[in-house]
Coordinates of C-alpha atoms and ligand atoms in Angstrom, one line a residue:
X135 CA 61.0 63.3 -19.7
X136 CA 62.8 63.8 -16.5
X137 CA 59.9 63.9 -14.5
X138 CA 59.2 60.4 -16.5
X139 CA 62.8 58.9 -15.8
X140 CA 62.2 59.8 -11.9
X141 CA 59.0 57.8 -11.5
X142 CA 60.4 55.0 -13.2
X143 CA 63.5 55.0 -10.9
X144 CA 61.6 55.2 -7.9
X145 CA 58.9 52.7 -8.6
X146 CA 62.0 50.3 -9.7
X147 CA 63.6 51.1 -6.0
X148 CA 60.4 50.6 -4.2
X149 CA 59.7 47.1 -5.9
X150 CA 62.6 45.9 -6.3
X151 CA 62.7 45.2 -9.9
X152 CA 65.3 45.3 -12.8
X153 CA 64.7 46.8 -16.3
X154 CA 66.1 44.3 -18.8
X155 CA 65.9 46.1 -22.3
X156 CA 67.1 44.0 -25.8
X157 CA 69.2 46.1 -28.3
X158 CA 66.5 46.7 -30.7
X159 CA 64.4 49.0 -28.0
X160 CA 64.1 52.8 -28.6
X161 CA 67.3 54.7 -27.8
X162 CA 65.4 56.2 -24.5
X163 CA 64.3 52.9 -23.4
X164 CA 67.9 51.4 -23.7
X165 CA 69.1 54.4 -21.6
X166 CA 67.3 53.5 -18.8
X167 CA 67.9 50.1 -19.0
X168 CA 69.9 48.3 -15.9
X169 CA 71.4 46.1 -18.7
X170 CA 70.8 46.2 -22.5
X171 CA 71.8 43.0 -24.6
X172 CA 71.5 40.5 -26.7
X173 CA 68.6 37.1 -26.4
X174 CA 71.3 35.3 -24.7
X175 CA 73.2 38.3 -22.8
X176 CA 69.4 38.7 -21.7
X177 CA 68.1 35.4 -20.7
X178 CA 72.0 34.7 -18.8
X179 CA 71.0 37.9 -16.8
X180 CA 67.6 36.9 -16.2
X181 CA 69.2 34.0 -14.3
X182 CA 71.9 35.9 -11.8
X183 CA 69.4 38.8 -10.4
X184 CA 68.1 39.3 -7.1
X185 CA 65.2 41.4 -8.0
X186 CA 62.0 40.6 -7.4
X187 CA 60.5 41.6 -10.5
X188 CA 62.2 41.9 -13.8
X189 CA 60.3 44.5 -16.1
X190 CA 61.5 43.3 -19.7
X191 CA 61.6 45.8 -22.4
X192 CA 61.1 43.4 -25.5
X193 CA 58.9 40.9 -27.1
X194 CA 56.8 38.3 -25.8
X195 CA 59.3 35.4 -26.4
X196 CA 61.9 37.3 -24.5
X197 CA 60.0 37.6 -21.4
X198 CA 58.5 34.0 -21.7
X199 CA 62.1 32.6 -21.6
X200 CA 62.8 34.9 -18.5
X201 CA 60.0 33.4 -16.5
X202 CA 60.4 29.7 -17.5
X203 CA 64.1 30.6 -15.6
X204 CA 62.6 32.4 -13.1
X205 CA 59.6 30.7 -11.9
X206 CA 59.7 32.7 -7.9
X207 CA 60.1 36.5 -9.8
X208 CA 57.9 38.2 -11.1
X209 CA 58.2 38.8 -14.9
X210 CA 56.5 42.0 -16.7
X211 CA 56.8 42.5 -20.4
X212 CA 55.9 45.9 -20.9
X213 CA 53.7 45.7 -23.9
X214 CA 51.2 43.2 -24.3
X215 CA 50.8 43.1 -28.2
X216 CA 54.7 42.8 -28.4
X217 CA 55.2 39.9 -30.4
X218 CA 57.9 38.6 -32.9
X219 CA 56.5 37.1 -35.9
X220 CA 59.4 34.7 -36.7
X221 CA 58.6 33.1 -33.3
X222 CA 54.7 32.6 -34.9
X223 CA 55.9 30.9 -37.9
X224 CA 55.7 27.6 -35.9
X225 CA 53.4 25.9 -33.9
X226 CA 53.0 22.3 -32.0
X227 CA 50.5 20.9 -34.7
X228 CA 53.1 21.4 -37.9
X229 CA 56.4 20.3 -35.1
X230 CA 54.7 17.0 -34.8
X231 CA 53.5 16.6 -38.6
X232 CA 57.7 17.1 -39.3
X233 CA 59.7 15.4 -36.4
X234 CA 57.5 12.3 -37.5
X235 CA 59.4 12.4 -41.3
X236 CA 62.5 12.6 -39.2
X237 CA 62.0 10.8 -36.1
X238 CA 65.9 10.9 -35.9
X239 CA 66.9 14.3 -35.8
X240 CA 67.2 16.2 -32.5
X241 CA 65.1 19.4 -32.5
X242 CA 66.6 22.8 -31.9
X243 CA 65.1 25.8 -31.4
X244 CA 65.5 29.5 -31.8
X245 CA 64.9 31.3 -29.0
X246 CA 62.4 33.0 -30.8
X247 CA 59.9 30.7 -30.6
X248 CA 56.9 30.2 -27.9
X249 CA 57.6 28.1 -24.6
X250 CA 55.3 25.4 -26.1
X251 CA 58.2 24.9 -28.9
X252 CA 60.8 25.1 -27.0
X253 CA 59.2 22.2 -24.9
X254 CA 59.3 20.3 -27.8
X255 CA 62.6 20.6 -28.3
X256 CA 66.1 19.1 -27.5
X257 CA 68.2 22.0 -26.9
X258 CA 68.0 26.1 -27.9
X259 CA 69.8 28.3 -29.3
X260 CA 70.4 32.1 -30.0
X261 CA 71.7 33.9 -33.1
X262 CA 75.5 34.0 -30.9
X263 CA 75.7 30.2 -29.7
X264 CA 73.2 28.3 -32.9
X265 CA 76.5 26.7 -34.0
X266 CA 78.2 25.7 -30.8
X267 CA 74.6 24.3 -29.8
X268 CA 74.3 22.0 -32.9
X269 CA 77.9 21.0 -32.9
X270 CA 78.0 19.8 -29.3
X271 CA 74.4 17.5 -30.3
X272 CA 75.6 13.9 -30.7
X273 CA 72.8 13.2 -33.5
X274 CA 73.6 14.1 -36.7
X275 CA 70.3 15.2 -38.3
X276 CA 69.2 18.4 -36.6
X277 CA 65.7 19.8 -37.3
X278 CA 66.6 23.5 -36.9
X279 CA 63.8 25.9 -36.4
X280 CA 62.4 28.2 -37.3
X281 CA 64.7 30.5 -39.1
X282 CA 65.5 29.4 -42.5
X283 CA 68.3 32.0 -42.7
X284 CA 70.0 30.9 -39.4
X285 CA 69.6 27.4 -39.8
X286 CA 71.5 27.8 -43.4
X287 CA 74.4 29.7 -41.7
X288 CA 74.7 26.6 -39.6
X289 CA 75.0 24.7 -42.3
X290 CA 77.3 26.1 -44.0
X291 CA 79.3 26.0 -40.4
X292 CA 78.7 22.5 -40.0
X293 CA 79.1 20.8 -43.1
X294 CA 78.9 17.2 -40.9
X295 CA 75.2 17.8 -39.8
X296 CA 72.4 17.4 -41.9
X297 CA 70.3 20.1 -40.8
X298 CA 66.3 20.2 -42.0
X299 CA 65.4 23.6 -42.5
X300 CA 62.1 25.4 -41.2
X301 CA 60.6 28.1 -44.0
X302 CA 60.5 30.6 -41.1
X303 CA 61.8 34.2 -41.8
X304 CA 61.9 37.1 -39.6
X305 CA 60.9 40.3 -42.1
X306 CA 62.9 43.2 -40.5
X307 CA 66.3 40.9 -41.7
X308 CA 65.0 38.8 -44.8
X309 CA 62.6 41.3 -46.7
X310 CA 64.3 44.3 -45.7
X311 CA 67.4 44.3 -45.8
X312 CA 68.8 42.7 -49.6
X313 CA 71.7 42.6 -51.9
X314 CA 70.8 46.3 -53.6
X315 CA 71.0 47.8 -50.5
X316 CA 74.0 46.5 -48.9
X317 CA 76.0 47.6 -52.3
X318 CA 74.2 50.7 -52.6
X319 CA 75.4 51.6 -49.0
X320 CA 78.8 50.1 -50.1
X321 CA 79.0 52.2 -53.4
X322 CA 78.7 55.4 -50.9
X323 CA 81.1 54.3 -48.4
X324 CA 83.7 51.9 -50.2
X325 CA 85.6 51.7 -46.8
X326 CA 83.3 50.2 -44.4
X327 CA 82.9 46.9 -43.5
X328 CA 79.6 45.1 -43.8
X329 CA 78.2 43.4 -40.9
X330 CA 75.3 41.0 -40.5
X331 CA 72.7 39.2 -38.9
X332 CA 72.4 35.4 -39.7
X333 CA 68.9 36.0 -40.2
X334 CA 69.7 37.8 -42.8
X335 CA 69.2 36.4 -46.3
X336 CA 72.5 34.2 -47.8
X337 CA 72.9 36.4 -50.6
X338 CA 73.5 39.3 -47.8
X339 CA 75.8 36.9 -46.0
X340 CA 77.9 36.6 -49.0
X341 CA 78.6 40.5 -48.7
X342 CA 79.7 40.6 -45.4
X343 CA 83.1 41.1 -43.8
X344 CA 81.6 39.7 -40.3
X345 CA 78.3 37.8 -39.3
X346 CA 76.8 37.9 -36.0
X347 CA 74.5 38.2 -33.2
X348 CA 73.9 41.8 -31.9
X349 CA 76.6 41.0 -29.2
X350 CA 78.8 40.1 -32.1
X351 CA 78.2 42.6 -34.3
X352 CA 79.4 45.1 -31.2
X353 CA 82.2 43.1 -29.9
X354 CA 83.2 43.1 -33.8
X355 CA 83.0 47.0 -34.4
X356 CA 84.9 47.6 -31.0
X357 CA 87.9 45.4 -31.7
X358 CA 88.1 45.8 -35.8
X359 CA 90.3 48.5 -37.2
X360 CA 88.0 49.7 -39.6
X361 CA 86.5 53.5 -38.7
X362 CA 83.1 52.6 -40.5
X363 CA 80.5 50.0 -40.6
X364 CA 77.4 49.1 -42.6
X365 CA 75.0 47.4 -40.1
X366 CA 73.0 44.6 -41.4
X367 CA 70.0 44.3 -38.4
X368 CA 67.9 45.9 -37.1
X369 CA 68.5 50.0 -36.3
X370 CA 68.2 50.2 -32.8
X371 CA 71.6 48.6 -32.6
X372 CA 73.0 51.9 -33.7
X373 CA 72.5 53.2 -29.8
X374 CA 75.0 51.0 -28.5
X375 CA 77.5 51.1 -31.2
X376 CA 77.9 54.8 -31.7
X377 CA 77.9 54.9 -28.0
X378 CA 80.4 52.8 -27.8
X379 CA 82.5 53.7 -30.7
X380 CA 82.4 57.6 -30.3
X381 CA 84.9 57.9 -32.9
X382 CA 83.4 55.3 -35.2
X383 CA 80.5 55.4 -37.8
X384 CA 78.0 53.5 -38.5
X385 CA 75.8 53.1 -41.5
X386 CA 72.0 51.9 -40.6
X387 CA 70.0 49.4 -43.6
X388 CA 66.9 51.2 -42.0
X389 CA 65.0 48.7 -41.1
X390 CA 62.7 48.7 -37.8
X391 CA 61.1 45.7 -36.0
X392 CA 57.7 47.3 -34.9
X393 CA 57.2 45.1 -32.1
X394 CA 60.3 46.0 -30.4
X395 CA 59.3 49.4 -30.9
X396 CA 56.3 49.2 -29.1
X397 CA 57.5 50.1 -26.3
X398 CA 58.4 53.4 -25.0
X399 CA 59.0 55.1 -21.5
X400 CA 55.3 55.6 -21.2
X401 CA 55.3 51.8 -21.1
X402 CA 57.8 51.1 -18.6
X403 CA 55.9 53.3 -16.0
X404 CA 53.0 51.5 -16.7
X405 CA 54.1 48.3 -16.4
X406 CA 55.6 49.8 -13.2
X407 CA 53.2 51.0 -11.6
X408 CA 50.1 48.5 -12.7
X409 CA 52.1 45.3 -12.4
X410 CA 51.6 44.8 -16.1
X411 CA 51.3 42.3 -18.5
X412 CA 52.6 39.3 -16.3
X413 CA 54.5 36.7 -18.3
X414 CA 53.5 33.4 -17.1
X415 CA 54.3 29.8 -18.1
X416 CA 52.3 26.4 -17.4
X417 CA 54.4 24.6 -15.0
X418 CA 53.8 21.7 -17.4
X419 CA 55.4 23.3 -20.3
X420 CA 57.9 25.3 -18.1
X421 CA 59.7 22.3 -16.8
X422 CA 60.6 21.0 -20.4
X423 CA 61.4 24.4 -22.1
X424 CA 63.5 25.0 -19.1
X425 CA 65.4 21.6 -19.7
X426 CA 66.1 23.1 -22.9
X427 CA 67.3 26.2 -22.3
X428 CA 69.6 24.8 -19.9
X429 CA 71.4 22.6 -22.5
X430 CA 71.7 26.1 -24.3
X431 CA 73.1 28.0 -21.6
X432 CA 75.6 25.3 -20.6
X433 CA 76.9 25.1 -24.1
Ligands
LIG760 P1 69.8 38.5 -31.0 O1 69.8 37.0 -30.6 O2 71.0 38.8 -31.8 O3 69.5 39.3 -29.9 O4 68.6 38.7 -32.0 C1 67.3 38.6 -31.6 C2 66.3 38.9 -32.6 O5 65.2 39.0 -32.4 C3 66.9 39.1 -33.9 O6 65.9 39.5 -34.8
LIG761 FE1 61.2 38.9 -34.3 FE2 62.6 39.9 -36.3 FE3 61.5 41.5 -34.5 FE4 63.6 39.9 -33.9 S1 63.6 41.6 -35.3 S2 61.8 40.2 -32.6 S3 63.1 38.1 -35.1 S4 60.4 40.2 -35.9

């Protein structure tokens, strides 16, 4: 493993690159990461590096919105098959069948959704700005894709928009984590506080002390007085709260996204050292899903 970590580090020095690593990534893959975060602690970092390449440690999406900001760096995700199904549940042909029912509503898309969408679309958002990003949309009908479960938290945020739900779902929050298990884990430890992902389903969300984005969830456990935490997302979040909490603990739902697992340390050489799998964007579609983006990260 050492011997692994070594090659990485040198191969990173002589090509000038930058390991950008989400918070659902293996524990070892997190560890070397030059910066570990959330979709938007990710993309914002993507922005302000001087590296030449930027070797991301996540799923396809992820990278995509790194090089539609970073059109002059190179941008390697490290696992080719590294998808996100939530981001799949959408696609140009069924965008156009919808926005013509509601040819008034501004668009807004998830980050997790393909370059192609995000084109489409007026603004993005991720999981920690979705509600500032609708709110600060002068239209008041907002076609929110493509998380159901997100979009609803909005909602229930912004009782003033009228927001038109996709039927998207991402499974590692909506089919794996549920009501049973949160008060299961509760009924074992009656003192900690529940935290959860908006993509979680609203019957979750009603259980919750906080709701969040992965960046929320940590900033939550840091500052709350509470010693002990049932974590509604994804388990590779546990890295960076135990390691951040020492004296904290922190109850996983066990549920895994296998995408973001597909990648390992084996991985990150590779990518390293073959150049591999370039993330590219059309220029034509780039230019759009960048405008997009923007709006997101001025908000
Ligand atoms: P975050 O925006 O909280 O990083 O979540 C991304 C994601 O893929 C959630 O499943
Ligand atoms: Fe997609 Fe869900 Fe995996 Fe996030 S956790 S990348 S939304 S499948």
């Amino acid at each position: 493993m050492t011997n692994l970590i070594e090659k990485i580090e040198k191969l990173k020095r002589d090509r000038n690159a930058i390991i950008l690593a989400h918070v659902y990534q293996r524990d070892e893959v997190q560890k070397i990461a030059d910066f570990t975060g959330d979709s938007l602690g990710l993309s914002k970092r993507a922005v302000h590096t001087s590296a030449d390449v930027i070797v991301f440690c996540g799923v396809k999406f992820m990278a995509e919105t790194a090089a539609i900001l970073n059109p002059d760096k190179t941008v390697l995700l490290t696992e080719q098959d590294a998808g996100c199904p939530l981001a799949d549940m959408t696609t140009k042909k069924q965008l156009d069948e919808k926005r013509a029912l509601y040819p008034d509503a501004a668009v807004v898309s998830y980050v997790n959704s393909s370059a192609e969408i995000k084109a489409e679309s007026d603004a993005c958002c991720t999981s920690a700005n979705a509600v500032d990003v609708v709110k600060s949309l002068p239209q008041k009908q907002i076609l929110f894709l493509p998380d159901k479960n997100l979009g609803s938290y909005v909602a229930s945020k912004l009782p003033e928009k009228e927001i038109i739900l996709w039927n998207g779902f991402c499974y590692v929050h909506e089919k794996n984590i549920d009501p049973a298990k949160i008060k299961s884990l509760k009924s074992l430890h009656p003192d900690a506080e529940v935290m959860a992902h908006p993509e979680c389903n609203p019957d979750v969300i009603g259980l919750t002390d906080y709701v969040g984005s992965t960046s929320g969830m940590l900033m939550y456990a840091k500052e709350s007085k509470a010693k002990e935490f049932i974590v509604g997302t994804e388990n590779g979040l546990l890295y960076e709260l135990q390691k951040e909490n020492p004296d904290k603990k922190f109850y996983p739902c066990n549920t895994v996204c296998e995408d973001m697992k597909r990648t390992s340390l084996e991985s990150v050489l590779r990518s390293l050292e073959e150049m591999k799998y370039k993330i590219a964007v059309p220029e034509n579609i780039r230019i759009y899903a960048k405008k997009a983006l923007d709006r997101m990260l001025k908000v």
